[in-house]
mmCIF file of C-alpha atoms in Angstrom:
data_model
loop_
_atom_site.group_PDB
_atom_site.id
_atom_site.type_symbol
_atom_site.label_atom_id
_atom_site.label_comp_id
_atom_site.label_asym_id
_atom_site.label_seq_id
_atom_site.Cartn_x
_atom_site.Cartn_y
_atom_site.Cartn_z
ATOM 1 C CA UNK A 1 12.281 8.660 -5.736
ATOM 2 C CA UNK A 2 10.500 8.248 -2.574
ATOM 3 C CA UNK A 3 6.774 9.927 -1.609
ATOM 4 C CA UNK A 4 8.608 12.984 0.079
ATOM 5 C CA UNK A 5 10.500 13.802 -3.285
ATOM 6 C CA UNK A 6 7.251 13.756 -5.160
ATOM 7 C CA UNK A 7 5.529 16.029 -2.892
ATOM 8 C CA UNK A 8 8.267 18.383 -2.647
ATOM 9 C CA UNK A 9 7.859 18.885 -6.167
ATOM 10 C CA UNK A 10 4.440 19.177 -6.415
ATOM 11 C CA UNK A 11 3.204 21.182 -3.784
ATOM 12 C CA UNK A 12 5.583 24.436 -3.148
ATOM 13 C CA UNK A 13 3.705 26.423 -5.607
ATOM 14 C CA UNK A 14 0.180 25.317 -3.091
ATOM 15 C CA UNK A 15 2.170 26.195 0.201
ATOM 16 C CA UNK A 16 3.911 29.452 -1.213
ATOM 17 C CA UNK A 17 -0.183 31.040 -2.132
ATOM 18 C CA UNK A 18 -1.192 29.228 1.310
ATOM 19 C CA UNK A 19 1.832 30.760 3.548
ATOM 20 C CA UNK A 20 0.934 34.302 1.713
ATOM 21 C CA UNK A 21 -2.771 34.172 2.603
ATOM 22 C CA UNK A 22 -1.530 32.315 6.052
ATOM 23 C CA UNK A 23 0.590 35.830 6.685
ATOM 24 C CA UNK A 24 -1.637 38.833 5.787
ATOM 25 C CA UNK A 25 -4.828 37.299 7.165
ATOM 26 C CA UNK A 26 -2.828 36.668 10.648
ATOM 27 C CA UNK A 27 -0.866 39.971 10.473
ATOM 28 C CA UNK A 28 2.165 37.846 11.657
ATOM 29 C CA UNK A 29 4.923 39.823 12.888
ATOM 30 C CA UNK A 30 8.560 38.892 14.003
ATOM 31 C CA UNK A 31 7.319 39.132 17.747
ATOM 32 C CA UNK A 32 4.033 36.613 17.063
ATOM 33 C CA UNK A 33 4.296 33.518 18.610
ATOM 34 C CA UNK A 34 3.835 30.236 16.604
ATOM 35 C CA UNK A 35 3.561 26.688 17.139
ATOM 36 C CA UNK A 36 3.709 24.280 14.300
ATOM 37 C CA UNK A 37 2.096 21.045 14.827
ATOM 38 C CA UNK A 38 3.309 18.153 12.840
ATOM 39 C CA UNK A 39 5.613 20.401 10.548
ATOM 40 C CA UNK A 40 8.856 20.719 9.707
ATOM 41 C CA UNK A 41 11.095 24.137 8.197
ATOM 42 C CA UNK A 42 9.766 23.742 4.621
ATOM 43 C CA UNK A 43 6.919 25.716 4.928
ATOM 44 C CA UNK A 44 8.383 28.793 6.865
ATOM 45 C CA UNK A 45 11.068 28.887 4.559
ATOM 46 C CA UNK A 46 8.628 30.136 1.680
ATOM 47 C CA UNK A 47 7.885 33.305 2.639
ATOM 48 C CA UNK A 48 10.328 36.173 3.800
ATOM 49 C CA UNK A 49 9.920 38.047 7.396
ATOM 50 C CA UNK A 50 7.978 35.000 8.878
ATOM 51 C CA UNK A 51 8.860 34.456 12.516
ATOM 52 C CA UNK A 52 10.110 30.333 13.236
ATOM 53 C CA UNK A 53 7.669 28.741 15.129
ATOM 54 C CA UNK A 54 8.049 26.252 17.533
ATOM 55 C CA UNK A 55 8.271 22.826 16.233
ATOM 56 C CA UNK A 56 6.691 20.058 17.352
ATOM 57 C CA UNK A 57 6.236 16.342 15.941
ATOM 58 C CA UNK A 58 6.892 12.654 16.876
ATOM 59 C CA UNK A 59 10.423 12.511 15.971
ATOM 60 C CA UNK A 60 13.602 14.884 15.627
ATOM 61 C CA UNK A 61 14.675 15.807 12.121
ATOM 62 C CA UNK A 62 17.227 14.226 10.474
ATOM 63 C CA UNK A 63 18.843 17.214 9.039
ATOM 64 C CA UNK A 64 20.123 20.042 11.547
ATOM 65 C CA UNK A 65 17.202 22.982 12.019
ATOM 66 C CA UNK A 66 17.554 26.375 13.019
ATOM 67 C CA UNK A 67 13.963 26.334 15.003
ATOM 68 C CA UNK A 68 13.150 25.289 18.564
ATOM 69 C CA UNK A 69 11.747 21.573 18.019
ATOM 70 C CA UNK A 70 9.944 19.534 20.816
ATOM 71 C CA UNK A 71 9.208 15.834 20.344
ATOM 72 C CA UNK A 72 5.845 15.212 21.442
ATOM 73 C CA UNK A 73 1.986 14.013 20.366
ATOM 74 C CA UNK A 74 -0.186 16.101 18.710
ATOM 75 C CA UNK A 75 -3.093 14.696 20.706
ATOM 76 C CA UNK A 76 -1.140 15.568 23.678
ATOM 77 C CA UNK A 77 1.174 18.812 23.727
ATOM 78 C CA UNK A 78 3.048 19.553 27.025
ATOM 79 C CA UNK A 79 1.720 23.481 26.840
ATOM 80 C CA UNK A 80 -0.171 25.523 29.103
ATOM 81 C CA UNK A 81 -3.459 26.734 27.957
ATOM 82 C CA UNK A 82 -3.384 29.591 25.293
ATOM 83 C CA UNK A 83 0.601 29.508 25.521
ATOM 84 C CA UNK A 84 0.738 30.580 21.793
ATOM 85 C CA UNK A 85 -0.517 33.420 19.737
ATOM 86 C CA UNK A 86 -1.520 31.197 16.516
ATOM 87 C CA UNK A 87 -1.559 27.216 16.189
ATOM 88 C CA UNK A 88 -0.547 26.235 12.462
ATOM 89 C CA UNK A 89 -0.856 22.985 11.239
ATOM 90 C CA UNK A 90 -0.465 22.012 7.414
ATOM 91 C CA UNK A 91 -1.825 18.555 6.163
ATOM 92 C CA UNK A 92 -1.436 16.697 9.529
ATOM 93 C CA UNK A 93 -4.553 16.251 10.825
ATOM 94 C CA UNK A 94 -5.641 13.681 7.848
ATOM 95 C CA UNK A 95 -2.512 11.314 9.124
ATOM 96 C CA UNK A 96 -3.943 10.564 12.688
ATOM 97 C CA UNK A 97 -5.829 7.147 11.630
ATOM 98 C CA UNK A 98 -9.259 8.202 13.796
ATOM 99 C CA UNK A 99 -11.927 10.182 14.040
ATOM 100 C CA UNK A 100 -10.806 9.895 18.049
ATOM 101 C CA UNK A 101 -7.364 10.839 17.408
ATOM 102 C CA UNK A 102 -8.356 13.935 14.808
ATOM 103 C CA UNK A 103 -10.774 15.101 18.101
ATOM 104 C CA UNK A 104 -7.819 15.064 20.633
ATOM 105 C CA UNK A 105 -5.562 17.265 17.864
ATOM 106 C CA UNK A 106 -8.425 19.612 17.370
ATOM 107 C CA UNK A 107 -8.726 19.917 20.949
ATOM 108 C CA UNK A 108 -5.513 20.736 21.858
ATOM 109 C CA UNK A 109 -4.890 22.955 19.269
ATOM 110 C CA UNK A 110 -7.809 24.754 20.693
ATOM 111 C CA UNK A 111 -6.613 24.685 23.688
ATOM 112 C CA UNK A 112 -3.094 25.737 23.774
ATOM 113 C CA UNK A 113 -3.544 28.755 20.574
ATOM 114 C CA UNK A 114 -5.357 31.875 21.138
ATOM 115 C CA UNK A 115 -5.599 31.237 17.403
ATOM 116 C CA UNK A 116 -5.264 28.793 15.173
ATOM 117 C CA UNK A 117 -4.922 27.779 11.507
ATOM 118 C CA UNK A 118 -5.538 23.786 10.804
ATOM 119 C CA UNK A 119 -5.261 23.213 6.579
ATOM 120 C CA UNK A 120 -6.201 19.733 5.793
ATOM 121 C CA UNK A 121 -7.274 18.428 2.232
ATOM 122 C CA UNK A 122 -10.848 18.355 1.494
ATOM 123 C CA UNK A 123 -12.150 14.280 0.942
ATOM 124 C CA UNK A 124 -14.490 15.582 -1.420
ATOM 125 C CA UNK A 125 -11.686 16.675 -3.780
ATOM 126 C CA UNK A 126 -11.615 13.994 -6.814
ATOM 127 C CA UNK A 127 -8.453 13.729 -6.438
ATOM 128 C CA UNK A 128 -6.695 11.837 -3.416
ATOM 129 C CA UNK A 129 -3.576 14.047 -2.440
ATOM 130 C CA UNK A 130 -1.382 11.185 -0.857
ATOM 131 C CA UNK A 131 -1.914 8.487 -3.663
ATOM 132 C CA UNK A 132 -2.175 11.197 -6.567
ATOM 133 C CA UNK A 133 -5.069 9.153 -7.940
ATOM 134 C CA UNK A 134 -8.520 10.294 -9.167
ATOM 135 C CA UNK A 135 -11.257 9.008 -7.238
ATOM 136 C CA UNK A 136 -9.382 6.239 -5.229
ATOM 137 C CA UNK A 137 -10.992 7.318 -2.107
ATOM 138 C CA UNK A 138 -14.278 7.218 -3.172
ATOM 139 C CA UNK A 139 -13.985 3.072 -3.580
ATOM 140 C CA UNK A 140 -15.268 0.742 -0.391
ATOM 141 C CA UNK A 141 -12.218 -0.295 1.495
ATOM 142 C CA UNK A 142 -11.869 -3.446 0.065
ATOM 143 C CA UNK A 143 -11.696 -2.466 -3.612
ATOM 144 C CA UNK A 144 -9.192 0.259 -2.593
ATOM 145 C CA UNK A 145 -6.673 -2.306 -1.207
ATOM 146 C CA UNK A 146 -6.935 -3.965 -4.687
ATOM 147 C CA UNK A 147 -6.196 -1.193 -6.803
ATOM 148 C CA UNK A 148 -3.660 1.038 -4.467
ATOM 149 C CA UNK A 149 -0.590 -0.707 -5.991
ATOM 150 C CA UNK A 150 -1.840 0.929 -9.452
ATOM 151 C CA UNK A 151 -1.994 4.119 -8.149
ATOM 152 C CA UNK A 152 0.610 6.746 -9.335
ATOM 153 C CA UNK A 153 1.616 7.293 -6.088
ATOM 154 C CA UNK A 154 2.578 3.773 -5.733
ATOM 155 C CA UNK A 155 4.057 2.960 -9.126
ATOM 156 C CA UNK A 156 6.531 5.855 -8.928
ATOM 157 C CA UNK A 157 7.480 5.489 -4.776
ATOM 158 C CA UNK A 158 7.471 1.903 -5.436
ATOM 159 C CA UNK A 159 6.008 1.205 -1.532
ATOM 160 C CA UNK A 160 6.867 -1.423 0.898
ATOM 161 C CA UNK A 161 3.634 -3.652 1.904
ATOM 162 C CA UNK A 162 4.492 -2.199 4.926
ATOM 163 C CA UNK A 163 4.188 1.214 3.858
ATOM 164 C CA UNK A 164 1.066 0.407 1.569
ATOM 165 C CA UNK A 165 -0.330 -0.748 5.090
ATOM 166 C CA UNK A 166 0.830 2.468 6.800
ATOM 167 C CA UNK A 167 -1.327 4.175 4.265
ATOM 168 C CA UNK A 168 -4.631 2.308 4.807
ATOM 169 C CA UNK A 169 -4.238 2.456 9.102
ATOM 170 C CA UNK A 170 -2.583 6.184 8.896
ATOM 171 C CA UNK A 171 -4.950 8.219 6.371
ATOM 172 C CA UNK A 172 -8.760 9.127 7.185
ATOM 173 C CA UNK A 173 -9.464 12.015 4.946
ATOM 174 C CA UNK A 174 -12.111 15.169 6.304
ATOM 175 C CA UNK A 175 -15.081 16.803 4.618
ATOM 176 C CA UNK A 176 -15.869 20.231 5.453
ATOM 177 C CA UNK A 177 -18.775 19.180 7.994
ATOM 178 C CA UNK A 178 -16.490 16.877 9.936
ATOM 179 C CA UNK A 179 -13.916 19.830 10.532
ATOM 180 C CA UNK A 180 -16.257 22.601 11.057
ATOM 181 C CA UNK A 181 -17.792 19.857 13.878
ATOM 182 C CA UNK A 182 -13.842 19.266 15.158
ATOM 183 C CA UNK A 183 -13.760 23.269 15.371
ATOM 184 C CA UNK A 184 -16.916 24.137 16.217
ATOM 185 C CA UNK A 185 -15.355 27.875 16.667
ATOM 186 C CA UNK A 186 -13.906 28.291 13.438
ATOM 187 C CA UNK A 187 -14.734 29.555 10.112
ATOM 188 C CA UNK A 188 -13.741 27.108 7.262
ATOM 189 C CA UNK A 189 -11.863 28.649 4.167
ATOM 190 C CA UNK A 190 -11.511 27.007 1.062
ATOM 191 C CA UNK A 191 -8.125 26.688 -0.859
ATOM 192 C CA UNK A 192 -9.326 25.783 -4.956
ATOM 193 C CA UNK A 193 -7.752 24.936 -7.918
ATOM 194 C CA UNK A 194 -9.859 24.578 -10.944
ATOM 195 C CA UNK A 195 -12.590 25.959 -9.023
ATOM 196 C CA UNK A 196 -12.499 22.896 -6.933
ATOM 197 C CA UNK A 197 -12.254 22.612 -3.255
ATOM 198 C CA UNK A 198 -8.554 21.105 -2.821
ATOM 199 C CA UNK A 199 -8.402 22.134 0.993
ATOM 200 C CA UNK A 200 -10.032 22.896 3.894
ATOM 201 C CA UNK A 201 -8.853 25.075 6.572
ATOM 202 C CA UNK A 202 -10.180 25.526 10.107
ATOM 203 C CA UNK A 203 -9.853 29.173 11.431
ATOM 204 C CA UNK A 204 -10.129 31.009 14.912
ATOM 205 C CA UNK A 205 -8.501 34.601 14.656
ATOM 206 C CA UNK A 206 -9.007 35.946 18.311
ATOM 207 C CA UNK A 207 -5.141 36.741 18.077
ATOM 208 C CA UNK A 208 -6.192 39.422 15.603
ATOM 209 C CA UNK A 209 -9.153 40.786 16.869
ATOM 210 C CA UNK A 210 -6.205 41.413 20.269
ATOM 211 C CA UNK A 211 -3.850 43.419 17.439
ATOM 212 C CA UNK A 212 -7.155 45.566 16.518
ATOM 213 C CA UNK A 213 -7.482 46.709 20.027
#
């Protein structure tokens, strides 16, 4: 069982509530325009009537999709500015290694979406999402590197050194402050569970506000 397989499992129940919310906040319709950045068809695939997006991420699928997809960087998308109704992006954001690289996504999703909806998990949840360990990411650096092969993440994926690497240079976790500074325009919603912030989302609606016109 590899990392994808566990998260599969885990988190459709999460997406399904988030995709609902994600679709009667935006009043998406079959003509509203969509790009997903850093996605895949899972998510879309939850909820009935939702229009495909556009696609885009570093690599093509392996599996045949039924969406438009575009190979390119999140940091730097090859659209003209505010090309798209709504900018979605689930649980990407986290995965860009640097502060510097999480300001170039939040810019151009800014730039290209009249709207846009950026979910990322919240650091200050107890839990770390990618390692499925309590409190992990609370640790100094050092001590985390000592303790990650424990984690239950890695004792069921059974990681690589390479891949425990990957983790370490790929992950920086948000708080709340850090993404309301990366979208200084948006309001921040809360996903909970337990009556715990789990996620953090980043929100511009100005595609609405055109629909209420």
């Amino acid at each position: 069982m590899n990392i994808h397989d566990i998260y599969h499992f885990i988190s459709p129940f999460f997406r399904k509530k988030r995709m609902s919310i994600f679709k009667k906040k935006f009043y998406i319709t079959n003509r509203t325009l969509i790009l997903d950045v850093g996605g895949s068809e899972f998510n879309w695939g939850l909820i009935p009537n939702l229009p495909k997006p556009i696609i885009v991420n570093l690599y093509y699928p392996s599996k045949e999709v039924t969406t438009l997809w575009i190979v390119a960087d999140g940091t730097a998308l090859p659209f003209r500015d505010k090309c798209f109704d709504i900018v979605y992006s689930n649980s990407v954001i986290e995965h860009l290694g640097t502060y510097e690289r999480q300001k170039l996504f939040a810019e151009e999703c800014r730039r290209v979406g009249v709207s846009y909806y950026v979910q990322t998990p919240n650091r200050k949840f107890p839990i770390e999402p990618h390692l499925l360990t309590p409190l992990i990411h609370y640790l100094p650096y050092k001590i985390q590197r000592k303790f990650i092969r424990y984690t239950v993440w890695a004792l069921i994926a059974k990681p690589s050194v390479q891949e425990l690497e990957n983790f370490f240079s790929e992950v920086r976790l948000l708080d709340e402050r850090e993404l309301q500074i990366l979208f200084p325009d948006a309001e921040i919603w809360h996903e909970t569970w337990f009556g715990l912030v789990k996620s953090i989302i980043a929100v511009r609606r100005d595609y609405c506000k055109n629909l209420s016109k």
